[in-house]
Tab-separated table of C-alpha atoms in Angstrom:
chain	number	residue	atom	x	y	z
S	1	HIS	CA	-12.752	6.833	-15.895
S	2	ALA	CA	-11.198	10.068	-14.661
S	3	GLY	CA	-13.450	12.828	-13.504
S	4	ILE	CA	-16.558	10.878	-12.454
S	5	ALA	CA	-15.878	11.006	-8.727
S	6	PHE	CA	-16.581	14.385	-7.184
S	7	GLN	CA	-17.824	17.901	-7.548
S	8	LEU	CA	-15.715	20.009	-5.173
S	9	ILE	CA	-16.654	23.393	-3.783
S	10	SER	CA	-15.428	25.920	-1.207
S	11	THR	CA	-12.260	25.351	0.871
S	12	SER	CA	-12.019	25.438	4.658
S	13	ASP	CA	-9.248	24.492	7.113
S	14	ARG	CA	-11.522	24.226	10.158
S	15	PHE	CA	-15.028	22.907	10.444
S	16	PRO	CA	-17.702	22.061	13.005
S	17	PRO	CA	-18.492	18.373	13.642
S	18	ARG	CA	-21.752	18.508	11.692
S	19	MET	CA	-19.729	19.147	8.496
S	20	THR	CA	-17.670	15.961	8.840
S	21	ASN	CA	-19.665	14.227	6.115
S	22	SER	CA	-18.965	16.899	3.485
S	23	LEU	CA	-15.170	17.268	3.589
S	24	ALA	CA	-12.263	15.751	1.704
S	25	ILE	CA	-8.608	15.859	2.781
S	26	ILE	CA	-6.567	17.562	0.077
S	27	ALA	CA	-3.069	18.505	-1.058
S	28	ARG	CA	-2.352	21.777	-2.844
S	29	PRO	CA	0.648	22.742	-4.978
S	30	GLY	CA	3.276	24.665	-3.038
S	31	SER	CA	2.058	23.505	0.389
S	32	ASP	CA	3.244	20.590	2.485
S	33	GLU	CA	0.242	20.886	4.812
S	34	PRO	CA	-2.984	18.923	4.240
S	35	SER	CA	-6.259	20.774	4.489
S	36	PHE	CA	-10.003	20.167	4.313
S	37	HIS	CA	-12.162	20.905	1.311
S	38	ARG	CA	-15.949	20.969	1.419
S	39	VAL	CA	-17.568	18.754	-1.203
S	40	SER	CA	-21.016	18.224	-2.619
S	41	PRO	CA	-22.485	14.766	-3.166
S	42	PRO	CA	-21.694	13.068	-6.478
S	43	ARG	CA	-24.354	12.798	-9.139
S	44	PRO	CA	-26.663	9.757	-9.106
S	45	PRO	CA	-24.982	6.645	-10.521
S	46	GLY	CA	-25.371	5.941	-14.201
S	47	PRO	CA	-26.335	2.487	-15.490
S	48	ASP	CA	-22.757	1.135	-15.106
S	49	ASP	CA	-21.747	3.072	-11.991
S	50	VAL	CA	-21.603	2.248	-8.301
S	51	LEU	CA	-22.103	4.857	-5.576
S	52	CYS	CA	-19.877	4.179	-2.553
S	53	ARG	CA	-19.440	5.555	0.953
S	54	THR	CA	-16.002	5.620	2.583
S	55	LEU	CA	-16.001	3.801	5.924
S	56	GLU	CA	-12.266	3.707	6.643
S	57	LEU	CA	-9.306	5.448	5.029
S	58	GLY	CA	-5.661	4.514	5.501
S	59	VAL	CA	-3.043	7.226	5.967
S	60	CYS	CA	-0.058	6.205	3.844
S	61	GLY	CA	3.555	7.215	3.396
S	62	THR	CA	2.614	8.028	-0.186
S	63	ASP	CA	0.202	10.682	1.116
S	64	ARG	CA	3.015	12.242	3.134
S	65	GLU	CA	5.379	12.107	0.150
S	66	ILE	CA	2.799	13.840	-2.061
S	67	LEU	CA	2.568	16.642	0.482
S	68	HIS	CA	6.338	16.799	0.998
S	69	SER	CA	6.940	17.080	-2.753
S	70	LEU	CA	4.837	20.279	-2.940
S	71	LYS	CA	3.749	19.044	-6.383
S	72	PRO	CA	0.641	16.860	-6.212
S	73	ALA	CA	-0.406	15.427	-9.585
S	74	LEU	CA	-3.686	17.301	-10.018
S	75	PRO	CA	-6.770	16.156	-11.893
S	76	PRO	CA	-7.302	18.145	-15.113
S	77	GLY	CA	-8.778	21.564	-14.429
S	78	GLU	CA	-8.317	21.349	-10.636
S	79	ASP	CA	-5.951	23.204	-8.316
S	80	PHE	CA	-5.808	20.494	-5.631
S	81	LEU	CA	-5.809	16.733	-5.196
S	82	ALA	CA	-8.206	14.915	-2.862
S	83	LEU	CA	-6.053	12.349	-1.051
S	84	GLY	CA	-6.874	8.802	0.002
S	85	HIS	CA	-6.114	5.556	-1.822
S	86	GLU	CA	-6.399	2.917	0.936
S	87	CYS	CA	-10.107	2.478	1.534
S	88	LEU	CA	-12.854	0.283	2.904
S	89	ALA	CA	-16.209	1.320	1.500
S	90	GLU	CA	-19.875	0.399	1.536
S	91	ILE	CA	-21.980	0.398	-1.610
S	92	ILE	CA	-24.926	2.773	-1.332
S	93	GLU	CA	-26.527	2.407	-4.749
S	94	THR	CA	-25.856	0.614	-8.028
S	95	GLY	CA	-26.700	1.446	-11.615
S	96	SER	CA	-29.348	-0.495	-13.499
S	97	ARG	CA	-26.824	-2.642	-15.409
S	98	VAL	CA	-24.660	-3.531	-12.388
S	99	GLN	CA	-25.376	-7.130	-11.421
S	100	GLN	CA	-22.465	-8.227	-9.220
S	101	TYR	CA	-23.003	-5.756	-6.355
S	102	ARG	CA	-25.899	-4.455	-4.337
S	103	ALA	CA	-26.441	-1.820	-1.652
S	104	GLY	CA	-24.792	-2.763	1.632
S	105	ASP	CA	-21.918	-4.751	0.134
S	106	LEU	CA	-18.440	-3.986	1.469
S	107	VAL	CA	-15.633	-3.372	-1.007
S	108	VAL	CA	-12.071	-2.166	-1.344
S	109	PRO	CA	-11.294	-0.144	-4.492
S	110	ALA	CA	-8.323	-0.517	-6.770
S	111	VAL	CA	-6.119	2.560	-7.073
S	112	ARG	CA	-4.938	2.589	-10.690
S	113	ARG	CA	-7.323	2.977	-13.651
S	114	PRO	CA	-6.359	2.744	-17.354
S	115	LEU	CA	-7.005	5.598	-19.728
S	116	GLY	CA	-8.690	4.033	-22.716
S	117	THR	CA	-7.915	0.556	-24.022
S	118	GLN	CA	-4.420	-0.632	-23.121
S	119	PRO	CA	-2.548	-3.791	-24.172
S	120	PHE	CA	-0.941	-4.426	-20.803
S	121	ARG	CA	-2.071	-5.271	-17.288
S	122	VAL	CA	-3.113	-2.067	-15.501
S	123	ASP	CA	-0.223	-2.105	-13.014
S	124	MET	CA	2.267	-2.367	-15.916
S	125	LEU	CA	1.135	0.767	-17.749
S	126	ALA	CA	3.478	3.681	-18.359
S	127	LEU	CA	3.006	7.261	-17.190
S	128	GLY	CA	0.339	8.924	-19.260
S	129	GLU	CA	-1.612	5.684	-19.695
S	130	PHE	CA	-3.399	5.681	-16.338
S	131	VAL	CA	-4.717	7.681	-13.408
S	132	GLU	CA	-4.532	6.706	-9.742
S	133	ARG	CA	-7.221	7.645	-7.262
S	134	GLY	CA	-5.788	9.944	-4.617
S	135	ILE	CA	-2.280	9.863	-6.109
S	136	PHE	CA	-2.033	10.666	-9.802
S	137	HIS	CA	-4.416	12.955	-11.685
S	138	GLU	CA	-7.657	11.757	-10.070
S	139	HIS	CA	-9.254	12.560	-6.731
S	140	GLY	CA	-9.122	9.939	-4.013
S	141	PHE	CA	-11.355	8.367	-1.413
S	142	SER	CA	-11.134	10.945	1.385
S	143	CYS	CA	-14.367	12.315	-0.071
S	144	PRO	CA	-17.100	10.664	2.002
S	145	THR	CA	-19.082	9.482	-1.071
S	146	TRP	CA	-17.877	8.797	-4.599
S	147	LEU	CA	-18.746	7.078	-7.857
S	148	ASP	CA	-16.844	4.151	-9.288
S	149	ARG	CA	-17.134	1.273	-11.716
S	150	PRO	CA	-17.707	-2.316	-10.518
S	151	GLU	CA	-14.626	-3.648	-12.312
S	152	HIS	CA	-12.447	-1.561	-9.966
S	153	LEU	CA	-13.956	-2.956	-6.757
S	154	PHE	CA	-13.143	-6.071	-4.736
S	155	ARG	CA	-15.720	-7.663	-2.453
S	156	VAL	CA	-14.913	-7.831	1.270
S	157	LYS	CA	-16.325	-10.510	3.543
S	158	PRO	CA	-18.013	-8.912	6.577
S	159	SER	CA	-15.965	-11.218	8.814
S	160	ILE	CA	-12.752	-9.300	7.990
S	161	ALA	CA	-14.254	-5.795	7.784
S	162	SER	CA	-12.184	-4.604	10.766
S	163	VAL	CA	-8.905	-5.192	8.879
S	164	ALA	CA	-9.951	-4.979	5.215
S	165	VAL	CA	-8.631	-1.417	4.862
S	166	LEU	CA	-5.185	-3.057	4.914
S	167	ALA	CA	-5.929	-4.792	1.606
S	168	GLU	CA	-4.308	-2.134	-0.586
S	169	PRO	CA	-0.906	-2.028	1.174
S	170	VAL	CA	-0.891	-5.826	1.491
S	171	ALA	CA	-1.671	-6.041	-2.246
S	172	VAL	CA	1.460	-3.967	-2.939
S	173	ALA	CA	3.568	-6.540	-1.087
S	174	GLU	CA	1.685	-9.384	-2.773
S	175	LYS	CA	2.602	-7.968	-6.171
S	176	GLY	CA	6.298	-7.860	-5.300
S	177	ILE	CA	6.207	-11.491	-4.188
S	178	ASN	CA	4.127	-12.636	-7.151
S	179	GLU	CA	6.377	-10.905	-9.678
S	180	ALA	CA	9.492	-12.419	-8.083
S	181	LEU	CA	7.880	-15.858	-8.182
S	182	VAL	CA	6.873	-15.506	-11.848
S	183	ILE	CA	10.434	-14.537	-12.776
S	184	GLN	CA	11.973	-17.409	-10.838
S	185	GLN	CA	9.596	-19.982	-12.308
S	186	ALA	CA	10.260	-18.703	-15.832
S	187	ARG	CA	14.050	-18.738	-15.601
S	188	LEU	CA	14.589	-21.730	-13.290
S	189	ASP	CA	11.768	-24.242	-12.791
S	190	ALA	CA	8.046	-24.306	-12.097
S	191	ARG	CA	8.742	-25.969	-8.739
S	192	VAL	CA	11.181	-23.306	-7.561
S	193	TRP	CA	10.624	-21.882	-4.052
S	194	THR	CA	8.399	-24.787	-3.044
S	195	ASP	CA	10.681	-27.381	-1.410
S	196	PRO	CA	12.644	-25.830	0.105
S	197	PRO	CA	10.837	-22.483	0.350
S	198	PRO	CA	12.792	-19.276	-0.196
S	199	ARG	CA	14.463	-17.531	2.699
S	200	VAL	CA	12.997	-14.017	2.828
S	201	LEU	CA	14.466	-10.811	4.228
S	202	VAL	CA	12.225	-7.774	4.750
S	203	THR	CA	13.943	-4.430	5.346
S	204	GLY	CA	11.906	-1.716	7.032
S	205	MET	CA	9.228	-1.658	9.729
S	206	GLY	CA	6.533	0.496	8.163
S	207	PRO	CA	3.157	-0.620	6.799
S	208	ILE	CA	4.618	-2.135	3.625
S	209	GLY	CA	7.235	-3.997	5.660
S	210	PHE	CA	4.541	-5.562	7.810
S	211	ALA	CA	2.442	-6.253	4.716
S	212	ALA	CA	5.435	-8.094	3.249
S	213	VAL	CA	5.764	-10.196	6.401
S	214	LEU	CA	2.054	-11.078	6.308
S	215	ALA	CA	2.147	-12.008	2.615
S	216	ALA	CA	5.318	-14.116	2.812
S	217	ARG	CA	4.435	-15.897	6.061
S	218	ALA	CA	0.937	-16.721	4.737
S	219	ARG	CA	2.747	-18.720	2.047
S	220	GLY	CA	4.688	-20.588	4.716
S	221	TRP	CA	8.011	-18.965	3.786
S	222	PRO	CA	10.571	-18.280	6.542
S	223	VAL	CA	10.929	-14.518	7.040
S	224	THR	CA	13.387	-12.260	8.817
S	225	MET	CA	12.621	-8.565	9.269
S	226	ALA	CA	15.501	-6.140	9.768
S	227	GLY	CA	14.894	-2.833	11.533
S	228	ARG	CA	16.292	-0.325	13.975
S	229	ASP	CA	13.857	-0.974	16.827
S	230	GLY	CA	15.018	-2.660	19.996
S	231	PRO	CA	13.981	-6.315	20.333
S	232	ASP	CA	11.561	-5.571	23.196
S	233	THR	CA	9.642	-2.801	21.422
S	234	PHE	CA	6.045	-3.104	20.231
S	235	ARG	CA	6.830	-3.451	16.542
S	236	ALA	CA	9.633	-5.954	17.055
S	237	GLN	CA	7.372	-8.080	19.229
S	238	LEU	CA	4.567	-7.893	16.657
S	239	VAL	CA	6.906	-9.182	13.948
S	240	GLN	CA	7.566	-12.249	16.062
S	241	ALA	CA	3.850	-12.692	16.746
S	242	PHE	CA	3.483	-13.323	13.008
S	243	GLU	CA	5.995	-16.167	13.317
S	244	ALA	CA	8.840	-14.208	11.729
S	245	THR	CA	12.340	-13.510	13.056
S	246	TYR	CA	13.364	-9.993	13.998
S	247	ARG	CA	16.922	-8.648	13.853
S	248	GLN	CA	17.923	-5.218	15.105
S	249	LEU	CA	20.520	-3.594	12.890
S	250	ALA	CA	22.289	-0.287	12.496
S	251	ASP	CA	22.216	1.684	9.243
S	252	GLU	CA	24.370	-0.845	7.447
S	253	ILE	CA	23.786	-4.581	7.248
S	254	PRO	CA	27.146	-6.334	7.669
S	255	ASP	CA	27.863	-9.401	5.566
S	256	ASP	CA	27.904	-11.627	8.639
S	257	ALA	CA	24.725	-10.182	10.190
S	258	PHE	CA	22.681	-13.268	9.351
S	259	ASP	CA	23.150	-16.977	9.053
S	260	GLY	CA	23.574	-17.473	5.327
S	261	ARG	CA	22.051	-15.609	2.418
S	262	TYR	CA	18.501	-14.781	1.346
S	263	ASP	CA	16.680	-15.916	-1.783
S	264	LEU	CA	14.233	-12.997	-1.740
S	265	VAL	CA	14.785	-9.546	-0.309
S	266	LEU	CA	11.731	-7.284	-0.037
S	267	GLU	CA	13.211	-3.803	0.350
S	268	CYS	CA	10.627	-1.537	1.988
S	269	THR	CA	12.665	1.401	3.329
S	270	GLY	CA	13.260	3.290	0.075
S	271	SER	CA	16.827	3.919	1.265
S	272	ASP	CA	19.520	3.321	-1.325
S	273	HIS	CA	21.997	2.806	1.515
S	274	VAL	CA	19.909	0.002	3.028
S	275	MET	CA	19.247	-1.482	-0.419
S	276	LEU	CA	22.933	-1.659	-1.325
S	277	SER	CA	23.766	-3.091	2.063
S	278	ALA	CA	21.060	-5.778	1.862
S	279	SER	CA	22.077	-6.727	-1.678
S	280	ARG	CA	25.336	-8.158	-0.342
S	281	ILE	CA	23.498	-10.992	1.401
S	282	LEU	CA	21.343	-11.905	-1.590
S	283	ALA	CA	21.840	-15.582	-2.436
S	284	PRO	CA	22.895	-16.883	-5.852
S	285	ARG	CA	19.904	-16.689	-8.236
S	286	GLY	CA	18.229	-14.432	-5.672
S	287	VAL	CA	15.704	-11.677	-6.311
S	288	MET	CA	15.483	-8.260	-4.676
S	289	VAL	CA	12.199	-6.380	-4.975
S	290	TRP	CA	12.100	-2.624	-4.408
S	291	LEU	CA	8.782	-1.831	-2.719
S	292	GLY	CA	9.625	1.629	-1.377
S	293	SER	CA	11.135	4.847	-2.664
S	294	THR	CA	11.071	8.541	-2.008
S	295	ARG	CA	8.963	10.740	-4.282
S	296	VAL	CA	11.795	13.275	-4.540
S	297	PRO	CA	15.086	11.328	-4.655
S	298	GLU	CA	18.114	13.138	-3.306
S	299	SER	CA	21.350	13.299	-5.257
S	300	LYS	CA	23.839	10.927	-3.638
S	301	GLN	CA	27.139	9.399	-4.608
S	302	HIS	CA	27.301	5.638	-4.216
S	303	ASN	CA	29.705	3.094	-5.537
S	304	VAL	CA	27.457	0.421	-7.047
S	305	GLU	CA	30.230	-1.653	-8.571
S	306	GLN	CA	29.787	-4.331	-5.893
S	307	LEU	CA	26.058	-4.494	-6.639
S	308	MET	CA	26.846	-4.933	-10.332
S	309	ARG	CA	29.561	-7.519	-9.718
S	310	ASP	CA	27.387	-9.598	-7.386
S	311	GLY	CA	24.500	-9.397	-9.848
S	312	ILE	CA	26.688	-10.740	-12.641
S	313	ILE	CA	28.415	-13.493	-10.692
S	314	ARG	CA	25.313	-14.662	-8.794
S	315	ASN	CA	22.639	-14.159	-11.473
S	316	HIS	CA	20.703	-11.713	-9.353
S	317	VAL	CA	17.487	-10.017	-10.397
S	318	HIS	CA	16.506	-6.577	-9.087
S	319	ILE	CA	12.973	-5.457	-9.855
S	320	GLY	CA	10.899	-2.431	-8.970
S	321	THR	CA	7.161	-2.849	-8.503
S	322	VAL	CA	4.387	-0.334	-8.038
S	323	ASN	CA	0.640	-0.609	-7.635
S	324	SER	CA	-1.105	-3.988	-7.842
S	325	ALA	CA	-2.818	-6.299	-10.293
S	326	PRO	CA	-6.283	-7.736	-9.589
S	327	ARG	CA	-4.505	-11.015	-8.749
S	328	ASP	CA	-2.690	-9.227	-5.922
S	329	PHE	CA	-5.854	-7.749	-4.386
S	330	VAL	CA	-7.425	-11.217	-4.397
S	331	HIS	CA	-4.372	-12.663	-2.628
S	332	ALA	CA	-4.318	-9.774	-0.152
S	333	LEU	CA	-7.921	-10.377	0.901
S	334	GLU	CA	-7.332	-14.147	1.098
S	335	HIS	CA	-4.272	-13.678	3.295
S	336	LEU	CA	-5.980	-11.144	5.546
S	337	GLU	CA	-8.711	-13.746	6.036
S	338	TYR	CA	-6.009	-16.349	6.783
S	339	TRP	CA	-4.381	-14.190	9.447
S	340	PHE	CA	-7.674	-13.020	10.932
S	341	ALA	CA	-8.666	-16.636	11.479
S	342	ARG	CA	-5.322	-17.476	13.084
S	343	LYS	CA	-4.242	-14.311	14.886
S	344	PRO	CA	-7.069	-11.745	14.915
S	345	ILE	CA	-5.739	-9.715	17.846
S	346	GLU	CA	-2.244	-9.471	16.398
S	347	LEU	CA	-3.539	-8.565	12.939
S	348	GLN	CA	-5.655	-5.751	14.318
S	349	LYS	CA	-2.582	-4.408	16.129
S	350	VAL	CA	-1.090	-3.485	12.737
S	351	ILE	CA	-3.642	-0.654	12.867
S	352	THR	CA	-1.983	1.343	15.638
S	353	ARG	CA	-4.274	4.380	15.605
S	354	ARG	CA	-7.886	5.060	14.642
S	355	VAL	CA	-8.901	8.708	14.357
S	356	SER	CA	-11.889	10.748	13.266
S	357	PRO	CA	-11.689	13.002	10.207
S	358	GLN	CA	-11.417	16.008	12.558
S	359	GLU	CA	-8.252	14.474	14.062
S	360	ALA	CA	-6.736	13.254	10.815
S	361	LEU	CA	-4.636	16.143	9.488
S	362	TRP	CA	-1.829	15.779	12.034
S	363	HIS	CA	-1.265	12.195	10.910
S	364	TYR	CA	-0.737	13.252	7.293
S	365	SER	CA	2.317	15.252	8.379
S	366	HIS	CA	3.697	13.221	11.299
S	367	ARG	CA	4.568	9.664	12.250
S	368	GLU	CA	4.081	8.294	15.737
S	369	PRO	CA	6.930	6.384	17.418
S	370	GLN	CA	6.178	2.677	17.075
S	371	GLY	CA	3.219	3.516	14.837
S	372	ILE	CA	2.437	1.321	11.851
S	373	LYS	CA	-0.899	2.194	10.240
S	374	THR	CA	-3.258	5.052	11.063
S	375	ILE	CA	-6.875	4.727	9.942
S	376	VAL	CA	-9.421	7.523	9.541
S	377	GLU	CA	-12.887	6.306	10.541
S	378	TYR	CA	-15.789	8.010	8.784
S	379	PRO	CA	-19.250	8.375	10.331
S	380	ARG	CA	-21.548	5.464	9.467
S	381	GLY	CA	-24.940	5.937	7.896
S	382	ALA	CA	-24.089	9.366	6.489
C-alpha cells in the first residue's frame, strides 16, 4: 500500500496562517531540524480507498529519534519523510466498495502495513516486509489529508475523541503486555497472572511509560512506576491518580529499592543501564519487556553476566516488542474508554500540551519539563 498517500510539492520553512491546511511536517537526510513542506490534496479515493483528514497528531519520541539520526527512512523516489504516526482522523469520503465506514466517522490508523502477502502477523514482519506510515519508507499523517485502506483503520467512539489520539502509544504498551501474557500462559498455565495478578514495574515517565501504567492498571494489576521526578511533581502525582505507586530513584535501582520482586517489568526508558538494574528485581519466572530504545545505540561496555545468570537460575524471559497488532489497538481503545469513564480529567492530563501546526516544530526538537504528550491540533472542516 506504499505510495498512495500524498503528492508533495514545493518546500517552505515559514508560512502564513492561511497555508496551514496544505503543509506536512517533514524530516530530511542530514538535518536534525523538522521543516514544513507544502502538499497538494490526494487524488480522489478509488473503490477500496478511504479519504481521511487529520484532526490531531501526536508528537512522539520516535519522531525526535528520526530527526536525531539524520537518516530518515525515505519513501522510494523521495528526498524527505513526512512525519506523524499517532493520529486521530475523520473520514471525508469512501470508495464505492467500502461498506464499514462512512463520511464523518472518527478513526485511528495503524502504523505498519505489509508489503504483499505475508505469512505472519503484521507486527511480526521483518525489515523489508513492511512500511510504516511516518516512520519507515512511507509518508505519515502530518499531511492534512491522506488516502488509506479500511483494513488499516480502527473506529473511534465520539465519546472518547478528546483522548483517542493516545490509542497508538497505548497500543504499543498493550502489545508488550499481551505478548508477555501469551508467553506465560504457554509455558506455565492458562490461569497464570489471574489470581494473584502479576506485580508490575514500569521504568520511565514518558508517554509509553504512562501508556504502560494505563494498560496494566486497566487489567487490575498492581503497578509501580520508577522515575527520577520528585514525589510532589506533576507526573509523579498523575501516576498515583491512576491508582499506581510511584517511587523516585536515582540512575540505578538498588536490589532493596522495593518490597519483593516483580513478575513483569515494562522497560520504557531505552537505557541499557536502567534495564540491567531493573532486571535484578525480576521475580522467578518473570518477564521483562523492552518497549523503548534509541534509534542510534551508543557503544557501551557492560558486564551482563549477572543478567545471564539470573535469567538461567530464575527462568526469566526478555522480549523486545515493536509496533502493534490489531488486537492491541482494540484493547487500547477499550482501555481508553475505561479510563475516560472513570477518570476523564486525569486521562486528559496525559496530553500536557496542545499546539497548532504553526507552533509544532519546536516540539519535534525539544521536550518540556514535566511534559508527557504534545498534540498538534489541525483546523477542522478544512
